Amino acid sequence: MDSTPPGPPGHFLLGHLPEFARDTLGFVEAAARGYGDIVRFRLAGRTAYLLNDLDAIEHVLVTDHRNFIKHTFFWRHVRAIFGAGLLTNEGDFWLRQRRLIQPAFHHERIAGYGRIMVEYTERRLARWRDGDTFDVRAEMNSLTFEIVARSLFDAEVAAEVEEIGEAFNTGIEQIAARFRRPYRIPDRVPTPGNRRYRRAVARMDALIYRIIAEHRDRGAGGDDLLSVLMRVRDDEDRPMSEEQLRDETITMLLAGHETTALALTWTWWLLSQHPAAAGRLEVELDAVLAGRPPRVEDLPRLAWTEAVVKESLRLYPPAYSFGREALQECKIAGYRVPAGTTLFIFPWVLHRDARWYDDPLAFRPERWADGFEDRLPRYAYLPFGSGPRLCIGRGFAMIEAVLIVAAIARRFRIEWAAEPPRPFTSITLRPTGGLRAQIRAR
């Protein structure tokens, strides 16, 4: 008889859902320490495996990826927001959409986006004053949202940024609450949380449909992503439906800005706690930029800036977890995996594993020097996932994060003015607690 992985004892009915919901990161860290690289646990009536074995991760994400879909335990909760967009789709339809969207993220196009990234950052910095205090995450959120909207959809959204940010935050809060329940409450049930959730989705939809309508009025003749999607025809010469345009647009806008904004927020927190690393960043920027805004062409010489971003992504990966669901029974590392099993991969755990990283809890950007990333085992560093579903915007996100860090740090220091933020697990790894920071002109 095939064996099953070891795991902690759990409640006879709820399994490990209470502990998982109360402290997701603490639970998976303890499970990995106590039971090894493949751990079995239960989320109410659903069996789950935690994978920390790199060969097992390769099997799920690459070797046998067709047998694993995004896990329904989580993604069923976000359909109202993301619909059938690239983030949630599966199978042939996902592949078709991926191929349509991919050209928007080719290296040559991203280089052009770099000018927009710096322009919008400099525009925002012109409003900053020495001694100002603000919410770091809110500031980074609105900046990256404007950049993605302008880069991919040729849309100006400054007037709606605050409203859409509030709506998205409401949606995230409700999704987090749903994910922690042992049962599902359909959206149509008029609970207070569901009503807030539906109102938030309606506010987001209003912005998305406005952007689509403006493109139609202009004739959709541009080379931005939305114009390209509007010109696409299927085998029967039919355009993409309004609903599908909405789903792809909202996916790119929300997923495209949230993770970078969080990466930047965690980066500023880490730099504020490590003045030597922040000082070395300023020295590099002064030498390379000589007082001017950064450009894409500067990136090869901004090695320390890039290392700071990579180290922040290691310690606080916005995509802290992703899961797959087995379509058919299989074996992984000798263990039986029944159909329907949820397989969790936590970059949060992998990135803090002493087997791959010396002093793994320390913020040490210098570790990324001298080809360190090339020497890392594959799948030990997964800030953007891996395999066919590797994040389509990874190049965009890295260039954006490095350019924004460079543009801001050449002119300002960000000093934390509140309690240390605590990680909160929802779709992404968000900070809770103190988010106020004070800026100081250099």
Coordinates of C-alpha atoms in Angstrom, one line a residue:
M1 CA 0.0 0.0 0.0
D2 CA 1.3 3.4 -0.9
S3 CA 2.3 5.6 2.0
T4 CA 1.1 9.1 2.8
P5 CA 3.3 11.9 4.1
P6 CA 3.6 12.6 7.8
G7 CA 1.8 15.5 9.3
P8 CA 0.5 17.1 12.5
P9 CA -2.6 15.8 14.3
G10 CA -5.7 17.9 13.7
H11 CA -9.3 18.3 14.7
F12 CA -11.5 15.4 13.6
L13 CA -13.8 17.7 11.7
L14 CA -12.0 20.9 10.8
G15 CA -8.5 19.3 10.4
H16 CA -5.9 22.1 10.6
L17 CA -8.0 24.9 9.2
P18 CA -8.2 26.8 12.5
E19 CA -4.4 26.9 12.9
F20 CA -3.9 27.6 9.2
A21 CA -6.4 30.4 9.2
R22 CA -5.1 32.0 12.5
D23 CA -1.4 32.0 11.5
T24 CA -0.8 30.7 8.0
L25 CA 2.9 31.4 7.9
G26 CA 3.6 30.2 11.4
F27 CA 1.7 27.0 10.7
V28 CA 3.6 26.1 7.5
E29 CA 6.9 27.0 9.1
A30 CA 6.2 24.7 12.0
A31 CA 5.0 21.9 9.7
A32 CA 8.1 22.1 7.7
R33 CA 10.4 22.0 10.7
G34 CA 8.5 19.2 12.4
Y35 CA 7.6 16.9 9.5
G36 CA 10.0 17.4 6.7
D37 CA 9.8 18.4 3.0
I38 CA 6.4 16.9 2.3
V39 CA 3.8 17.3 4.9
R40 CA 0.1 16.2 4.9
F41 CA -2.6 18.2 6.6
R42 CA -6.3 18.9 6.3
L43 CA -8.3 22.0 5.7
A44 CA -11.8 20.9 6.8
G45 CA -12.7 18.2 4.4
R46 CA -9.9 18.8 1.9
T47 CA -6.5 17.0 2.0
A48 CA -3.5 19.2 1.4
Y49 CA 0.3 18.6 1.1
L50 CA 2.9 21.2 1.8
L51 CA 5.9 20.7 -0.6
N52 CA 9.4 21.9 0.3
D53 CA 11.2 19.2 -1.7
L54 CA 12.6 20.8 -4.8
D55 CA 12.2 17.7 -7.0
A56 CA 8.6 17.5 -5.9
I57 CA 8.0 21.1 -6.8
E58 CA 9.5 20.6 -10.2
H59 CA 7.2 17.6 -10.7
V60 CA 4.1 19.7 -10.0
L61 CA 5.1 22.9 -11.7
V62 CA 6.9 21.6 -14.7
T63 CA 7.3 17.8 -15.3
D64 CA 3.6 16.8 -14.9
H65 CA 2.0 20.3 -14.8
R66 CA -0.9 19.2 -17.0
N67 CA -2.2 17.1 -14.1
F68 CA -2.4 20.1 -11.8
I69 CA -4.7 23.1 -11.9
K70 CA -4.9 26.1 -9.7
H71 CA -6.5 24.9 -6.5
T72 CA -10.2 25.5 -6.2
F73 CA -10.1 25.8 -2.4
F74 CA -8.8 29.3 -2.9
W75 CA -9.5 30.5 -6.4
R76 CA -13.3 29.9 -6.2
H77 CA -13.3 32.9 -3.9
V78 CA -11.9 35.4 -6.4
R79 CA -14.0 34.7 -9.5
A80 CA -16.2 37.7 -8.9
I81 CA -13.1 40.0 -9.2
F82 CA -10.9 38.3 -11.7
G83 CA -13.5 36.3 -13.7
A84 CA -12.0 34.1 -16.4
G85 CA -8.9 36.2 -16.8
L86 CA -5.3 34.9 -17.2
L87 CA -4.8 34.5 -13.5
T88 CA -7.7 32.1 -13.0
N89 CA -8.0 30.4 -16.4
E90 CA -7.0 26.8 -17.2
G91 CA -6.3 24.6 -20.2
D92 CA -6.4 25.6 -23.9
F93 CA -8.3 28.8 -23.3
W94 CA -5.6 29.9 -20.8
L95 CA -2.9 29.1 -23.3
R96 CA -4.6 31.1 -26.1
Q97 CA -5.0 34.1 -23.8
R98 CA -1.4 33.8 -22.6
R99 CA -0.2 33.9 -26.2
L100 CA -2.3 36.9 -27.0
I101 CA -1.0 38.8 -24.0
Q102 CA 2.7 37.7 -24.1
P103 CA 3.8 40.3 -26.7
A104 CA 2.9 43.1 -24.3
F105 CA 5.7 41.8 -22.0
H106 CA 8.5 41.3 -24.6
H107 CA 11.8 42.9 -23.5
E108 CA 11.6 45.6 -26.1
R109 CA 8.2 46.7 -25.0
I110 CA 9.2 46.7 -21.3
A111 CA 12.1 49.0 -22.1
G112 CA 9.6 51.5 -23.5
Y113 CA 7.5 51.1 -20.4
G114 CA 10.5 52.1 -18.3
R115 CA 10.2 55.7 -19.5
I116 CA 6.6 55.7 -18.2
M117 CA 7.7 54.2 -14.9
V118 CA 10.2 56.9 -14.2
E119 CA 8.0 59.7 -15.5
Y120 CA 5.2 58.8 -13.2
T121 CA 7.5 58.3 -10.2
E122 CA 9.1 61.7 -10.8
R123 CA 5.7 63.3 -11.1
R124 CA 4.8 61.9 -7.7
L125 CA 8.1 62.9 -6.1
A126 CA 7.4 66.5 -7.2
R127 CA 4.6 66.5 -4.6
W128 CA 6.7 65.1 -1.8
R129 CA 8.1 67.5 0.8
D130 CA 10.8 67.0 3.4
G131 CA 9.1 65.8 6.6
D132 CA 5.9 64.6 5.0
T133 CA 4.3 61.6 6.6
F134 CA 2.2 59.1 4.7
D135 CA 1.0 55.5 4.4
V136 CA 3.8 53.8 2.4
R137 CA 1.7 51.0 1.0
A138 CA -1.1 53.4 -0.1
E139 CA 1.5 55.6 -1.8
M140 CA 3.2 52.7 -3.6
N141 CA -0.2 51.2 -4.5
S142 CA -1.4 54.3 -6.3
L143 CA 1.9 54.9 -8.0
T144 CA 2.1 51.3 -9.5
F145 CA -1.6 51.4 -10.4
E146 CA -1.1 54.5 -12.5
I147 CA 2.0 53.0 -14.1
V148 CA 0.3 49.8 -15.1
A149 CA -2.8 51.5 -16.4
R150 CA -0.8 53.9 -18.6
S151 CA 1.7 51.3 -19.7
L152 CA -0.6 48.4 -20.7
F153 CA -3.9 50.2 -21.4
D154 CA -2.9 53.8 -22.3
A155 CA -5.3 55.0 -19.6
E156 CA -5.1 57.8 -17.1
V157 CA -6.6 56.7 -13.8
A158 CA -5.3 59.3 -11.3
A159 CA -8.8 60.5 -10.5
E160 CA -10.0 57.0 -9.6
V161 CA -6.9 55.7 -7.8
E162 CA -8.2 56.4 -4.3
E163 CA -11.6 54.9 -5.0
I164 CA -10.3 51.8 -6.8
G165 CA -7.8 51.3 -4.0
E166 CA -10.5 51.3 -1.4
A167 CA -12.6 48.9 -3.4
F168 CA -9.7 46.5 -4.0
N169 CA -8.8 46.6 -0.3
T170 CA -12.4 45.7 0.6
G171 CA -12.3 42.8 -1.9
I172 CA -9.0 41.5 -0.5
E173 CA -10.3 41.7 3.1
Q174 CA -13.5 39.8 2.2
I175 CA -11.5 37.1 0.3
A176 CA -9.2 36.7 3.3
A177 CA -12.3 36.1 5.5
R178 CA -13.7 33.6 3.1
F179 CA -10.5 31.7 2.8
R180 CA -10.5 31.1 6.5
R181 CA -14.0 29.7 6.7
P182 CA -14.7 26.0 6.9
Y183 CA -17.7 26.5 4.6
R184 CA -18.6 28.5 1.6
I185 CA -21.3 31.3 1.6
P186 CA -22.3 32.0 -2.0
D187 CA -22.0 35.7 -3.2
R188 CA -25.8 35.9 -3.6
V189 CA -26.4 35.5 0.1
P190 CA -26.9 39.0 1.4
T191 CA -24.5 38.9 4.4
P192 CA -22.8 42.2 5.3
G193 CA -19.5 40.9 4.0
N194 CA -21.0 39.8 0.7
R195 CA -22.7 43.2 0.3
R196 CA -19.5 45.0 0.8
Y197 CA -17.8 42.6 -1.6
R198 CA -20.3 43.1 -4.4
R199 CA -20.2 46.9 -4.0
A200 CA -16.4 46.7 -4.3
V201 CA -16.6 44.6 -7.4
A202 CA -19.1 47.0 -8.9
R203 CA -16.8 50.0 -8.3
M204 CA -13.9 48.2 -10.0
D205 CA -16.1 47.2 -12.9
A206 CA -17.2 50.8 -13.5
L207 CA -13.5 51.9 -14.0
I208 CA -12.7 48.9 -16.2
Y209 CA -15.7 49.4 -18.5
R210 CA -14.9 53.1 -18.7
I211 CA -11.4 52.2 -20.0
I212 CA -12.9 49.8 -22.5
A213 CA -15.5 52.3 -23.7
E214 CA -12.8 55.0 -24.2
H215 CA -10.8 52.6 -26.3
R216 CA -13.8 51.8 -28.4
D217 CA -14.4 55.6 -28.9
R218 CA -10.8 56.0 -30.1
G219 CA -11.1 53.0 -32.4
A220 CA -8.8 50.7 -30.5
G221 CA -6.1 51.4 -33.1
G222 CA -3.2 51.7 -30.6
D223 CA -0.5 49.2 -29.7
D224 CA -1.4 49.0 -26.0
L225 CA -2.5 45.6 -24.7
L226 CA -6.2 46.4 -24.5
S227 CA -6.3 47.7 -28.1
V228 CA -4.6 44.5 -29.2
L229 CA -7.2 42.3 -27.3
M230 CA -10.0 44.3 -28.9
R231 CA -8.7 43.6 -32.4
V232 CA -8.3 39.9 -31.8
R233 CA -10.7 37.6 -33.7
D234 CA -11.4 33.9 -33.1
D235 CA -11.6 31.2 -35.7
E236 CA -15.2 32.3 -36.6
D237 CA -14.1 36.0 -36.9
R238 CA -15.7 36.9 -33.6
P239 CA -14.1 39.6 -31.3
M240 CA -13.4 38.9 -27.7
S241 CA -16.5 39.3 -25.6
E242 CA -17.0 42.4 -23.4
E243 CA -16.9 40.2 -20.4
Q244 CA -13.6 38.6 -21.4
L245 CA -12.1 42.0 -22.1
R246 CA -13.2 43.1 -18.6
D247 CA -11.7 40.0 -17.0
E248 CA -8.3 40.3 -18.8
T249 CA -8.1 44.1 -18.1
I250 CA -8.9 43.8 -14.4
T251 CA -6.5 40.9 -14.0
M252 CA -3.6 42.9 -15.5
L253 CA -4.5 46.1 -13.6
L254 CA -4.9 44.6 -10.2
A255 CA -2.4 41.7 -10.3
G256 CA 0.0 43.9 -12.2
H257 CA 0.2 46.7 -9.6
E258 CA -0.4 44.9 -6.2
T259 CA 2.6 42.7 -6.1
T260 CA 5.1 45.4 -7.1
A261 CA 3.6 47.9 -4.7
L262 CA 4.0 45.3 -1.9
A263 CA 7.5 44.5 -2.9
L264 CA 8.3 48.2 -2.7
T265 CA 6.6 48.6 0.7
W266 CA 8.6 45.7 2.2
T267 CA 11.8 47.1 0.6
W268 CA 11.4 50.5 2.2
W269 CA 10.7 48.8 5.6
L270 CA 13.9 46.7 5.3
L271 CA 16.0 49.6 4.2
S272 CA 14.8 51.7 7.1
Q273 CA 16.0 49.0 9.4
H274 CA 19.4 48.5 7.7
P275 CA 21.1 51.9 7.4
A276 CA 24.3 50.4 6.0
A277 CA 22.5 48.8 3.1
A278 CA 20.5 52.0 2.5
G279 CA 23.8 54.0 2.6
R280 CA 25.4 51.7 0.0
L281 CA 22.3 52.2 -2.2
E282 CA 22.7 55.9 -2.1
V283 CA 26.4 55.7 -3.0
E284 CA 25.6 53.6 -6.0
L285 CA 22.8 55.9 -7.2
D286 CA 25.0 59.0 -6.8
A287 CA 27.7 57.4 -8.8
V288 CA 25.6 56.0 -11.6
L289 CA 22.9 58.7 -11.9
A290 CA 24.9 61.8 -11.0
G291 CA 21.8 63.6 -9.9
R292 CA 19.5 62.7 -12.8
P293 CA 16.5 60.3 -12.9
P294 CA 17.3 56.7 -13.7
R295 CA 16.8 55.2 -17.2
V296 CA 16.4 51.6 -18.4
E297 CA 19.9 51.8 -19.8
D298 CA 21.3 52.3 -16.3
L299 CA 19.9 49.0 -15.0
P300 CA 23.1 46.9 -15.7
R301 CA 25.1 49.3 -13.5
L302 CA 22.5 49.3 -10.6
A303 CA 23.6 46.0 -9.3
W304 CA 23.2 46.9 -5.6
T305 CA 19.7 48.4 -6.2
E306 CA 18.7 45.2 -7.9
A307 CA 20.2 43.1 -5.1
V308 CA 18.1 45.1 -2.6
V309 CA 14.9 44.3 -4.5
K310 CA 15.8 40.6 -4.9
E311 CA 16.6 40.2 -1.2
S312 CA 13.3 41.9 -0.3
L313 CA 11.5 39.5 -2.6
R314 CA 13.2 36.7 -0.8
L315 CA 12.3 37.7 2.7
Y316 CA 8.8 39.0 1.9
P317 CA 7.6 37.5 -1.3
P318 CA 4.3 39.2 -2.2
A319 CA 3.3 35.8 -3.8
Y320 CA 4.0 34.1 -0.6
S321 CA 2.2 30.9 -1.5
F322 CA 0.6 29.2 -4.5
G323 CA -1.3 26.0 -4.8
R324 CA -2.2 23.3 -7.3
E325 CA -4.9 20.7 -7.3
A326 CA -4.3 17.1 -8.6
L327 CA -6.7 16.2 -11.4
Q328 CA -5.8 12.5 -11.3
E329 CA -4.2 10.3 -8.7
C330 CA -0.4 10.3 -8.9
K331 CA 2.8 9.7 -6.9
I332 CA 5.1 12.4 -5.7
A333 CA 8.4 11.4 -4.0
G334 CA 6.9 8.0 -3.4
Y335 CA 3.8 9.3 -1.7
R336 CA 0.3 8.7 -3.0
V337 CA -1.5 11.9 -4.1
P338 CA -5.2 11.3 -4.5
A339 CA -7.2 13.2 -7.1
G340 CA -8.4 16.5 -5.6
T341 CA -5.5 16.9 -3.2
T342 CA -4.3 20.5 -2.8
L343 CA -0.5 20.9 -3.1
F344 CA 0.9 24.0 -1.5
I345 CA 4.2 25.6 -2.3
F346 CA 5.3 28.4 0.0
P347 CA 8.1 30.6 -1.3
W348 CA 8.0 32.1 2.3
V349 CA 9.3 28.8 3.6
L350 CA 11.6 28.0 0.7
H351 CA 13.3 31.5 0.8
R352 CA 14.0 31.1 4.5
D353 CA 15.6 27.6 4.3
A354 CA 19.1 27.4 5.7
R355 CA 20.0 24.7 3.1
W356 CA 19.8 27.3 0.4
Y357 CA 20.6 30.6 2.2
D358 CA 23.2 31.4 4.8
D359 CA 21.8 33.3 7.7
P360 CA 18.4 33.0 6.0
L361 CA 16.5 35.5 8.2
A362 CA 19.0 38.3 7.7
F363 CA 18.6 41.0 5.2
R364 CA 21.8 40.7 3.2
P365 CA 21.6 42.1 -0.4
E366 CA 25.3 41.2 -0.8
R367 CA 24.4 37.5 -1.1
W368 CA 23.2 38.2 -4.6
A369 CA 26.6 39.2 -5.9
D370 CA 29.0 37.0 -7.9
G371 CA 26.4 34.8 -9.6
F372 CA 24.7 33.6 -6.5
E373 CA 21.4 33.2 -8.2
D374 CA 22.9 31.0 -10.9
R375 CA 24.3 28.7 -8.2
L376 CA 21.0 28.4 -6.3
P377 CA 19.2 25.1 -6.9
R378 CA 16.3 25.5 -9.2
Y379 CA 13.0 26.2 -7.4
A380 CA 14.7 27.5 -4.2
Y381 CA 13.8 31.0 -5.2
L382 CA 10.3 31.5 -6.6
P383 CA 9.1 35.1 -6.2
F384 CA 7.3 34.8 -9.6
G385 CA 6.5 31.1 -9.6
S386 CA 7.9 28.7 -12.2
G387 CA 6.9 26.4 -15.1
P388 CA 4.4 27.3 -17.8
R389 CA 2.5 29.6 -15.4
L390 CA 5.5 31.6 -14.5
C391 CA 4.3 35.2 -13.9
I392 CA 3.9 36.8 -17.3
G393 CA 4.8 40.2 -15.8
R394 CA 8.0 39.2 -14.0
G395 CA 10.3 41.3 -16.2
F396 CA 8.0 44.3 -16.0
A397 CA 7.8 44.0 -12.2
M398 CA 11.5 43.7 -11.7
I399 CA 12.4 46.6 -13.9
E400 CA 9.6 48.7 -12.4
A401 CA 10.7 47.9 -8.8
V402 CA 14.4 48.7 -9.5
L403 CA 13.6 51.9 -11.3
I404 CA 11.2 53.2 -8.7
V405 CA 13.6 52.4 -5.8
A406 CA 16.4 54.2 -7.7
A407 CA 14.2 57.2 -8.5
I408 CA 13.0 57.6 -4.9
A409 CA 16.2 56.8 -3.1
R410 CA 18.3 59.2 -5.1
R411 CA 16.2 62.1 -3.6
F412 CA 14.6 60.8 -0.4
R413 CA 15.0 58.6 2.6
I414 CA 12.0 56.8 4.0
E415 CA 12.0 56.5 7.8
W416 CA 9.4 54.3 9.4
A417 CA 7.2 56.3 11.8
A418 CA 5.1 53.5 13.4
E419 CA 5.1 50.0 14.7
P420 CA 6.8 47.3 12.6
P421 CA 4.4 45.9 10.0
R422 CA 3.2 42.4 10.4
P423 CA 2.6 40.1 7.4
F424 CA -1.0 39.4 6.6
T425 CA -1.8 36.5 4.3
S426 CA -4.5 37.0 1.7
I427 CA -4.1 36.8 -2.1
T428 CA -0.8 38.5 -1.5
L429 CA 1.5 39.1 1.5
R430 CA 0.3 42.5 2.8
P431 CA 1.7 44.4 5.8
T432 CA -0.6 45.2 8.7
G433 CA 0.1 47.3 11.7
G434 CA 2.2 50.5 11.4
L435 CA 2.5 51.7 7.8
R436 CA 3.2 55.4 8.4
A437 CA 6.6 56.7 7.3
Q438 CA 8.3 60.0 7.2
I439 CA 10.3 61.1 4.2
R440 CA 13.5 63.0 4.4
A441 CA 15.0 64.9 1.5
R442 CA 18.6 63.9 0.9

